[in-house]
Coordinates of C-alpha atoms (C1' of nucleotides) in Angstrom, one line a residue:
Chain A
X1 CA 30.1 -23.8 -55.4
X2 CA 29.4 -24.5 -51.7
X3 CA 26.4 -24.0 -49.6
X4 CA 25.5 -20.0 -48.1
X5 CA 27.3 -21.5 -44.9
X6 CA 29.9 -23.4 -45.3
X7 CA 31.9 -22.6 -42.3
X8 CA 29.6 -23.0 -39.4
X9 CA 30.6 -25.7 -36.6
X10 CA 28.7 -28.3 -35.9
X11 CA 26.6 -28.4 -33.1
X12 CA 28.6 -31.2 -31.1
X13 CA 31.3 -28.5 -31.1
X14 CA 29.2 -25.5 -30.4
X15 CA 27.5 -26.6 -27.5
X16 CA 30.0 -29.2 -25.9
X17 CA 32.1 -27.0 -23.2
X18 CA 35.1 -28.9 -23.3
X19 CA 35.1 -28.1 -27.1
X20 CA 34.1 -24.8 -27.0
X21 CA 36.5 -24.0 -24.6
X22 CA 39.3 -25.7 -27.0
X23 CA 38.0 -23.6 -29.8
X24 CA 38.0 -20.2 -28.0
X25 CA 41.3 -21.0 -26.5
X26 CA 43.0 -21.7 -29.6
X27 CA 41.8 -18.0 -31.2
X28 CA 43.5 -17.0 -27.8
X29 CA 46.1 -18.4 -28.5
X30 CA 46.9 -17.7 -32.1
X31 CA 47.1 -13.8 -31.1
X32 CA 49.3 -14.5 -28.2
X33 CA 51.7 -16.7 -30.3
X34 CA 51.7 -14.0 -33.4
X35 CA 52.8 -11.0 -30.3
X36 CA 55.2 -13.5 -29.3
X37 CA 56.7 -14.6 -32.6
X38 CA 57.3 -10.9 -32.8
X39 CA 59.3 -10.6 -30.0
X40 CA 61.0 -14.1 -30.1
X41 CA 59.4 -15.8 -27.7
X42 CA 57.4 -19.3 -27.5
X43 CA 55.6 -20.0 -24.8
X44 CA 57.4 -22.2 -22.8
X45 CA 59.6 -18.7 -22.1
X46 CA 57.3 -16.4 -20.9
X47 CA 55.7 -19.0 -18.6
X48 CA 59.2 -19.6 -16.9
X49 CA 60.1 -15.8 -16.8
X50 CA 56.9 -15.2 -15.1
X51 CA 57.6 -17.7 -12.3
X52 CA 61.2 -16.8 -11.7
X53 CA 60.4 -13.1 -11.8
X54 CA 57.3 -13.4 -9.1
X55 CA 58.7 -16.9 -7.1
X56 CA 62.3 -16.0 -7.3
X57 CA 65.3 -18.1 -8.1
X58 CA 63.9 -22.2 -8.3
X59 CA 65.0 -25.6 -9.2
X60 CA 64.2 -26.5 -12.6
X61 CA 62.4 -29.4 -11.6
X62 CA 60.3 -27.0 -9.1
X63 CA 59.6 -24.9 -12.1
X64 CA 58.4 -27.4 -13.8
X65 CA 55.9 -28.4 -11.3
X66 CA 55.1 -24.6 -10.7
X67 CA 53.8 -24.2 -14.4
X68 CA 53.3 -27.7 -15.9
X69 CA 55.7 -28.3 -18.0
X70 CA 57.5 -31.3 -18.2
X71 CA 61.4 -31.9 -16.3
X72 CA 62.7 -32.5 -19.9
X73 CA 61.4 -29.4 -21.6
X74 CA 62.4 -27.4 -19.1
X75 CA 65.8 -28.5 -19.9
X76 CA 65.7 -27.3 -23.4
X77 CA 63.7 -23.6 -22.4
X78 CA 66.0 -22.9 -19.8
X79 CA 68.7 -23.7 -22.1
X80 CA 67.5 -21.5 -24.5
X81 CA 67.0 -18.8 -22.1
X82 CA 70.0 -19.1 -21.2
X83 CA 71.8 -18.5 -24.4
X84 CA 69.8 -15.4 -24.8
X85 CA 71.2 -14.1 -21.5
X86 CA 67.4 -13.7 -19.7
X87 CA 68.3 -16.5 -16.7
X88 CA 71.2 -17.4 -15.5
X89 CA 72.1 -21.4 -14.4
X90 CA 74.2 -21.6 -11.5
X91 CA 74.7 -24.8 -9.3
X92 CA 73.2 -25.2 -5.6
X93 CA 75.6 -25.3 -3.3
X94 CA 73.4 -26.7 -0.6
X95 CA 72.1 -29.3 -3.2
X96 CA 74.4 -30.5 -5.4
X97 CA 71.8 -32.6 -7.8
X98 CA 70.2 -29.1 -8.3
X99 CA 70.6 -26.1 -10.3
X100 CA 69.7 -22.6 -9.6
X101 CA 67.9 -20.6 -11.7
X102 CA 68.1 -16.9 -11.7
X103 CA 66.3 -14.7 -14.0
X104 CA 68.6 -11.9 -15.3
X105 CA 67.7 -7.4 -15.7
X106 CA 67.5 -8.3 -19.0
X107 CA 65.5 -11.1 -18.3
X108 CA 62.7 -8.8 -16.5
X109 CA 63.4 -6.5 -19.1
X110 CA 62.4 -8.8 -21.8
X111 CA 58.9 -9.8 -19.6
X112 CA 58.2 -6.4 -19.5
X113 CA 57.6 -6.4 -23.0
X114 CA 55.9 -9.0 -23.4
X115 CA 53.9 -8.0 -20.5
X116 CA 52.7 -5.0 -22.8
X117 CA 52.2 -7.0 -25.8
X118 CA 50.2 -9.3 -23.9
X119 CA 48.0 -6.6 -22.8
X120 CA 47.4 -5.4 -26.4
X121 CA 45.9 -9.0 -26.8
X122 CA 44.1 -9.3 -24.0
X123 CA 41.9 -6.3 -25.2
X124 CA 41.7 -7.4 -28.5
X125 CA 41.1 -11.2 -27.3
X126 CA 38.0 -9.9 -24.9
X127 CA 36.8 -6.8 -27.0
X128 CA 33.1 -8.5 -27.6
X129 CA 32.4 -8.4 -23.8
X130 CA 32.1 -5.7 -20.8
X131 CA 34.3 -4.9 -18.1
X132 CA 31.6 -7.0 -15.8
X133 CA 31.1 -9.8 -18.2
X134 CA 35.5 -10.0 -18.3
X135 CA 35.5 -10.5 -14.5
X136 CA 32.4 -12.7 -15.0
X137 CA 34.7 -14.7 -17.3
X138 CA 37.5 -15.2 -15.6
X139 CA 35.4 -15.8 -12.1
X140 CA 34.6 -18.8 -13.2
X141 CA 37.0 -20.1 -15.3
X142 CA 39.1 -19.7 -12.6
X143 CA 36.6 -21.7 -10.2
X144 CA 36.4 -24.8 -12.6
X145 CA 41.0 -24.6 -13.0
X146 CA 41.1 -24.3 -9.3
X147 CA 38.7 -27.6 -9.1
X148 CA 40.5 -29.9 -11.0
X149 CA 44.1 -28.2 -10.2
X150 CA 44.1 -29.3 -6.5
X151 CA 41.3 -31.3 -5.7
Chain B
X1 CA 62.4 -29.2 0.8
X2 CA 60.4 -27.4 -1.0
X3 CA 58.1 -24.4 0.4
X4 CA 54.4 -24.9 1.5
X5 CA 52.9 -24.1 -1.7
X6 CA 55.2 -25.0 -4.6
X7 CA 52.6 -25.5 -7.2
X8 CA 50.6 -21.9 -7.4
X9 CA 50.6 -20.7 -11.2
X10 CA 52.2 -16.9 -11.6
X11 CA 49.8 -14.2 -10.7
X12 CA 50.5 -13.4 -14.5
X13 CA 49.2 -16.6 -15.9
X14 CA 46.4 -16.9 -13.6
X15 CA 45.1 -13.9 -14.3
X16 CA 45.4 -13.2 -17.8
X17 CA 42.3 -14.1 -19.8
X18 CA 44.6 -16.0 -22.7
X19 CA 46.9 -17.9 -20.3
X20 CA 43.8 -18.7 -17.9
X21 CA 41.9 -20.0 -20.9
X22 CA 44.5 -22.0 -21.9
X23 CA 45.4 -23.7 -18.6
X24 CA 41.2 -24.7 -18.5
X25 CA 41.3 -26.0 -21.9
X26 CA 44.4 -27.7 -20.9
X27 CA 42.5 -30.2 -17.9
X28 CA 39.0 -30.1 -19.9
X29 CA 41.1 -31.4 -23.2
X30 CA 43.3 -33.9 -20.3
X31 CA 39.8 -35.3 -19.3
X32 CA 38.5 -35.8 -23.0
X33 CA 41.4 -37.0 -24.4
X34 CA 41.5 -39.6 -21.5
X35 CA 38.2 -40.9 -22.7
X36 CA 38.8 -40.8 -25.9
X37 CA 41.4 -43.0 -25.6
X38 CA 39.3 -46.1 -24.2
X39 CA 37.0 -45.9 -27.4
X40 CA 40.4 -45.4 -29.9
X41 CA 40.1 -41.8 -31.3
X42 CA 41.3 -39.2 -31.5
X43 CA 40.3 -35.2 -31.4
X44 CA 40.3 -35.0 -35.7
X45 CA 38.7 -37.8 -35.7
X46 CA 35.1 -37.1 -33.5
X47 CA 35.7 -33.3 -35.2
X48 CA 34.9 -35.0 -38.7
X49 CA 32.5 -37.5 -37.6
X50 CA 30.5 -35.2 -36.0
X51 CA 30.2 -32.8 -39.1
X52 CA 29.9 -35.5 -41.4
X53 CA 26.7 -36.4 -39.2
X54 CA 25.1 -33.1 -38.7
X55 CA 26.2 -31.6 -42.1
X56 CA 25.9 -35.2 -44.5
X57 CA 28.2 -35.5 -47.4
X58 CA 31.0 -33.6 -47.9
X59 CA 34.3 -33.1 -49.8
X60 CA 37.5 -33.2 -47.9
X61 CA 38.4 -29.5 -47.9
X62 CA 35.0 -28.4 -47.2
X63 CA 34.9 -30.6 -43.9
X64 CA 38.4 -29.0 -42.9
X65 CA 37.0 -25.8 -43.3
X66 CA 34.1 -26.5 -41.4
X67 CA 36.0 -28.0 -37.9
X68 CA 39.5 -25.9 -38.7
X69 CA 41.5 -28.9 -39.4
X70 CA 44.4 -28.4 -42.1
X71 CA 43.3 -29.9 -45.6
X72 CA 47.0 -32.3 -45.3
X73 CA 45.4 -33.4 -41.8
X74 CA 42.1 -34.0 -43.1
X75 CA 43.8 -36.8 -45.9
X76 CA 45.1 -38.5 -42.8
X77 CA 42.4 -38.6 -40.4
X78 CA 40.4 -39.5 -43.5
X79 CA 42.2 -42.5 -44.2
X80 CA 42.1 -43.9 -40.8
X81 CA 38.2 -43.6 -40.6
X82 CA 38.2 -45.4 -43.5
X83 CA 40.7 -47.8 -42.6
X84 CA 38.1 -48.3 -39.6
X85 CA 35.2 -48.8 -41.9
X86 CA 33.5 -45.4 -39.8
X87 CA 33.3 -42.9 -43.4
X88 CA 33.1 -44.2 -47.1
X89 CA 35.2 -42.2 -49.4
X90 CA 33.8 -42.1 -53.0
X91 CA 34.4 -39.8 -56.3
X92 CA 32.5 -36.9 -57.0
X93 CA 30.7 -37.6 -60.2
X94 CA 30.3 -33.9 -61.2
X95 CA 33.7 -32.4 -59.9
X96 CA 36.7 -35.0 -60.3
X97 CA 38.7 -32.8 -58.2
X98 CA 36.8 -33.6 -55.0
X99 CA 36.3 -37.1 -52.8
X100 CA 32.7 -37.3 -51.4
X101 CA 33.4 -38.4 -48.1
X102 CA 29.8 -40.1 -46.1
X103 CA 29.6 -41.6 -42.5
X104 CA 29.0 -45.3 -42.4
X105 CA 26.2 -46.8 -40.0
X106 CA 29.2 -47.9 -37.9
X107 CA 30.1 -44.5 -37.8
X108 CA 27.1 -43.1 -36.8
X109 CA 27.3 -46.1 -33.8
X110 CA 30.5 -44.9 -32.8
X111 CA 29.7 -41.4 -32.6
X112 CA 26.9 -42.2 -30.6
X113 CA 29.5 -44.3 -28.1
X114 CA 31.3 -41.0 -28.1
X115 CA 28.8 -38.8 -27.4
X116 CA 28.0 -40.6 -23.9
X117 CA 31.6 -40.2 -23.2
X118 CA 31.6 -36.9 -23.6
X119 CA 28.4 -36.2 -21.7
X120 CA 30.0 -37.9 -18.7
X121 CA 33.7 -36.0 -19.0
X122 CA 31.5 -32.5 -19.4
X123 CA 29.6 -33.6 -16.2
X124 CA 33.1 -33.9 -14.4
X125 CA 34.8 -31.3 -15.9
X126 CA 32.1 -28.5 -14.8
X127 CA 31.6 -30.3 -11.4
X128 CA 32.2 -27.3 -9.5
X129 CA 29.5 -25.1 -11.5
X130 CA 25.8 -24.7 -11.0
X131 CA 23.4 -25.4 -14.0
X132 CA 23.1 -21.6 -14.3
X133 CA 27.5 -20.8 -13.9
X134 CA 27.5 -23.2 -16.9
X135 CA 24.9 -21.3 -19.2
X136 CA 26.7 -18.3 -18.5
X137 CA 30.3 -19.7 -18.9
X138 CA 28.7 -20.9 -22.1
X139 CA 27.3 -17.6 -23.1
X140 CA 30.4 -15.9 -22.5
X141 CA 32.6 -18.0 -24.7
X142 CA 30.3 -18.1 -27.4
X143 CA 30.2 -14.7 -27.7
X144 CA 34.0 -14.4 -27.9
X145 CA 34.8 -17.4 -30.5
X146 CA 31.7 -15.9 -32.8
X147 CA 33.4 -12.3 -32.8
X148 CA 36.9 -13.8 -34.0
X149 CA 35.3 -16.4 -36.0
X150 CA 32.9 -14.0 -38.3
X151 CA 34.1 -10.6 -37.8
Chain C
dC1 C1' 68.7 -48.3 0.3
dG2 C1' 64.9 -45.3 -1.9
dA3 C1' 63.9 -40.7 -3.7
dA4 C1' 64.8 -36.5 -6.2
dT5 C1' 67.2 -33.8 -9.9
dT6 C1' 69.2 -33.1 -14.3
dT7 C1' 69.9 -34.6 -18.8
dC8 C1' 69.4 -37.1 -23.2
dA9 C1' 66.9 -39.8 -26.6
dG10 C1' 62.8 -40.6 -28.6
dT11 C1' 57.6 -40.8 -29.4
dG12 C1' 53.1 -39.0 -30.9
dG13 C1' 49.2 -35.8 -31.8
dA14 C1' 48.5 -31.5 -33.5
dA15 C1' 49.1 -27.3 -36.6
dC16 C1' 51.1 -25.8 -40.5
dT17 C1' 53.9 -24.9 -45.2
dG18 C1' 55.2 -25.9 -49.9
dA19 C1' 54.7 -28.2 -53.9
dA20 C1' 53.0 -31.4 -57.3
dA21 C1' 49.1 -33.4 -60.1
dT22 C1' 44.5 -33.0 -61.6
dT23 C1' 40.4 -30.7 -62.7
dT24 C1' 37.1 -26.8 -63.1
Chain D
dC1 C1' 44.5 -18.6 -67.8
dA2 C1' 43.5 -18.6 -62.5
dA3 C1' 41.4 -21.2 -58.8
dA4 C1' 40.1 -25.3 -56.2
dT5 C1' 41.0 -30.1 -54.6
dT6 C1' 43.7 -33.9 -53.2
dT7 C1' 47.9 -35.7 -51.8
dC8 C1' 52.7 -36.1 -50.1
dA9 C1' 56.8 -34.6 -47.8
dG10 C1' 58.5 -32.0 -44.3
dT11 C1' 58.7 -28.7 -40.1
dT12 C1' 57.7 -26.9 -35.5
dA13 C1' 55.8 -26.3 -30.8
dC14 C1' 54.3 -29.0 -27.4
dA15 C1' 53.4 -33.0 -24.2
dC16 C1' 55.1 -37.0 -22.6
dT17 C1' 58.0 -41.5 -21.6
dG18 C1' 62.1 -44.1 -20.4
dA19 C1' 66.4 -44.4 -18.8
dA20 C1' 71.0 -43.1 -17.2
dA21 C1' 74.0 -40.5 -13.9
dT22 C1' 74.4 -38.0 -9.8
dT23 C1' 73.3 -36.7 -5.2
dC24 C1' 70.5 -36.6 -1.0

DNA sequence: CGAATTTCAGTGGAACTGAAATTT
DNA sequence: CAAATTTCAGTTACACTGAAATTC
């Protein structure tokens, strides 16, 4: 038999932003990765779809760079994608150490989907809080990223 | 060449909640995991520490219910606090299933260590926030893990 | 030449599953 | 009996390093 709380974290976590922050994330991130198991996808995937579908065809190595994921792992994703026929890989002509990468209609097809999926977890994610308190959220979240992701 | 702004995340992962949230947690874990390093550790291992100081004695699965580390994880990161002289791992005398796991005095030093560490990566990390943006960044993401976390 | 791109091979922390052995 | 605990063996997504081959 355990104590009435077992399950409570301890302070240090609780109160420690940088751990708080990794706590709330990974809830975030367990109902994003159960919609996307759904549909196939890791995420790795959507983030390249995304980029190709608003940037427009790219490097893989400017990819990468666009959403932080490493030169060799986009390798493997875009490898992937490929086989499911969402990008294609085409060589640059201008550039011959480069390949082109193009995402496909079944490509934005696919994002579209997971567009909606992610929108059914985004209100599910951010149910406790108010329309204001979301925007309050993400206002400064988004000052602290933009901090430390340029300077 | 590459256009002016090559780097710029997708509108769609800067500005949904989840993939915003993770990108933050992403640098703030970059910065702690930097620090943690230097002094050896590793993220398991200042979880269990910490709840082994706040909480006292525990038994193995109840401390990886506590900080949401898998009970096979917990065996490992056990070990290696052990190994380091920073828990003592005894039997329970009145339930043979169960390893009474206590911090050491050299744990409780090294926790301490950590703790400064920490202080100073949280101090860098929410730079760019005023001492009330931090209580309410705080407020808001307590409010979200504790209605996933309970109900 | 140096620098950038793609690719492969491999490492390591983290999260998780399945199953066995023991005990309650 | 069922349920809980510890432990081991193995898997997967992810993040990263090093190096080779090619091209600019």
């Amino acid at each position: 038999m355990e104590s009435a709380d077992d399950e409570t974290l301890p302070a240090r976590l609780r109160t420690t932003p940088s751990w708080l922050l990794f706590f709330t994330a990974a809830q975030a991130q367990r109902l994003m990765w159960a919609g996307m198991a759904l549909l196939d996808v890791r995420r790795y995937h959507y983030a390249l779809l995304a980029a190709l579908e608003e940037f427009g065809p790219s490097s893989q190595a400017a990819l990468g760079r666009r959403v932080g994921i490493d030169r060799s792992d986009v390798v493997a994703a875009i490898n992937e994608l490929v086989e499911q026929g969402l990008v294609d890989r085409t060589l640059d002509a201008t550039d011959r150490r480069r390949n082109t990468i193009t995402i496909t209609a079944a490509g934005r097809r696919h994002l579209q989907r997971l567009d909606e999926m992610l929108a059914g977890v985004q209100e599910e994610f951010l149910a406790p809080l108010s329309t204001e308190e979301r925007g309050k959220l993400m206002q400064l979240l988004t000052r602290v990223f933009d901090h430390h992701a340029r300077g």
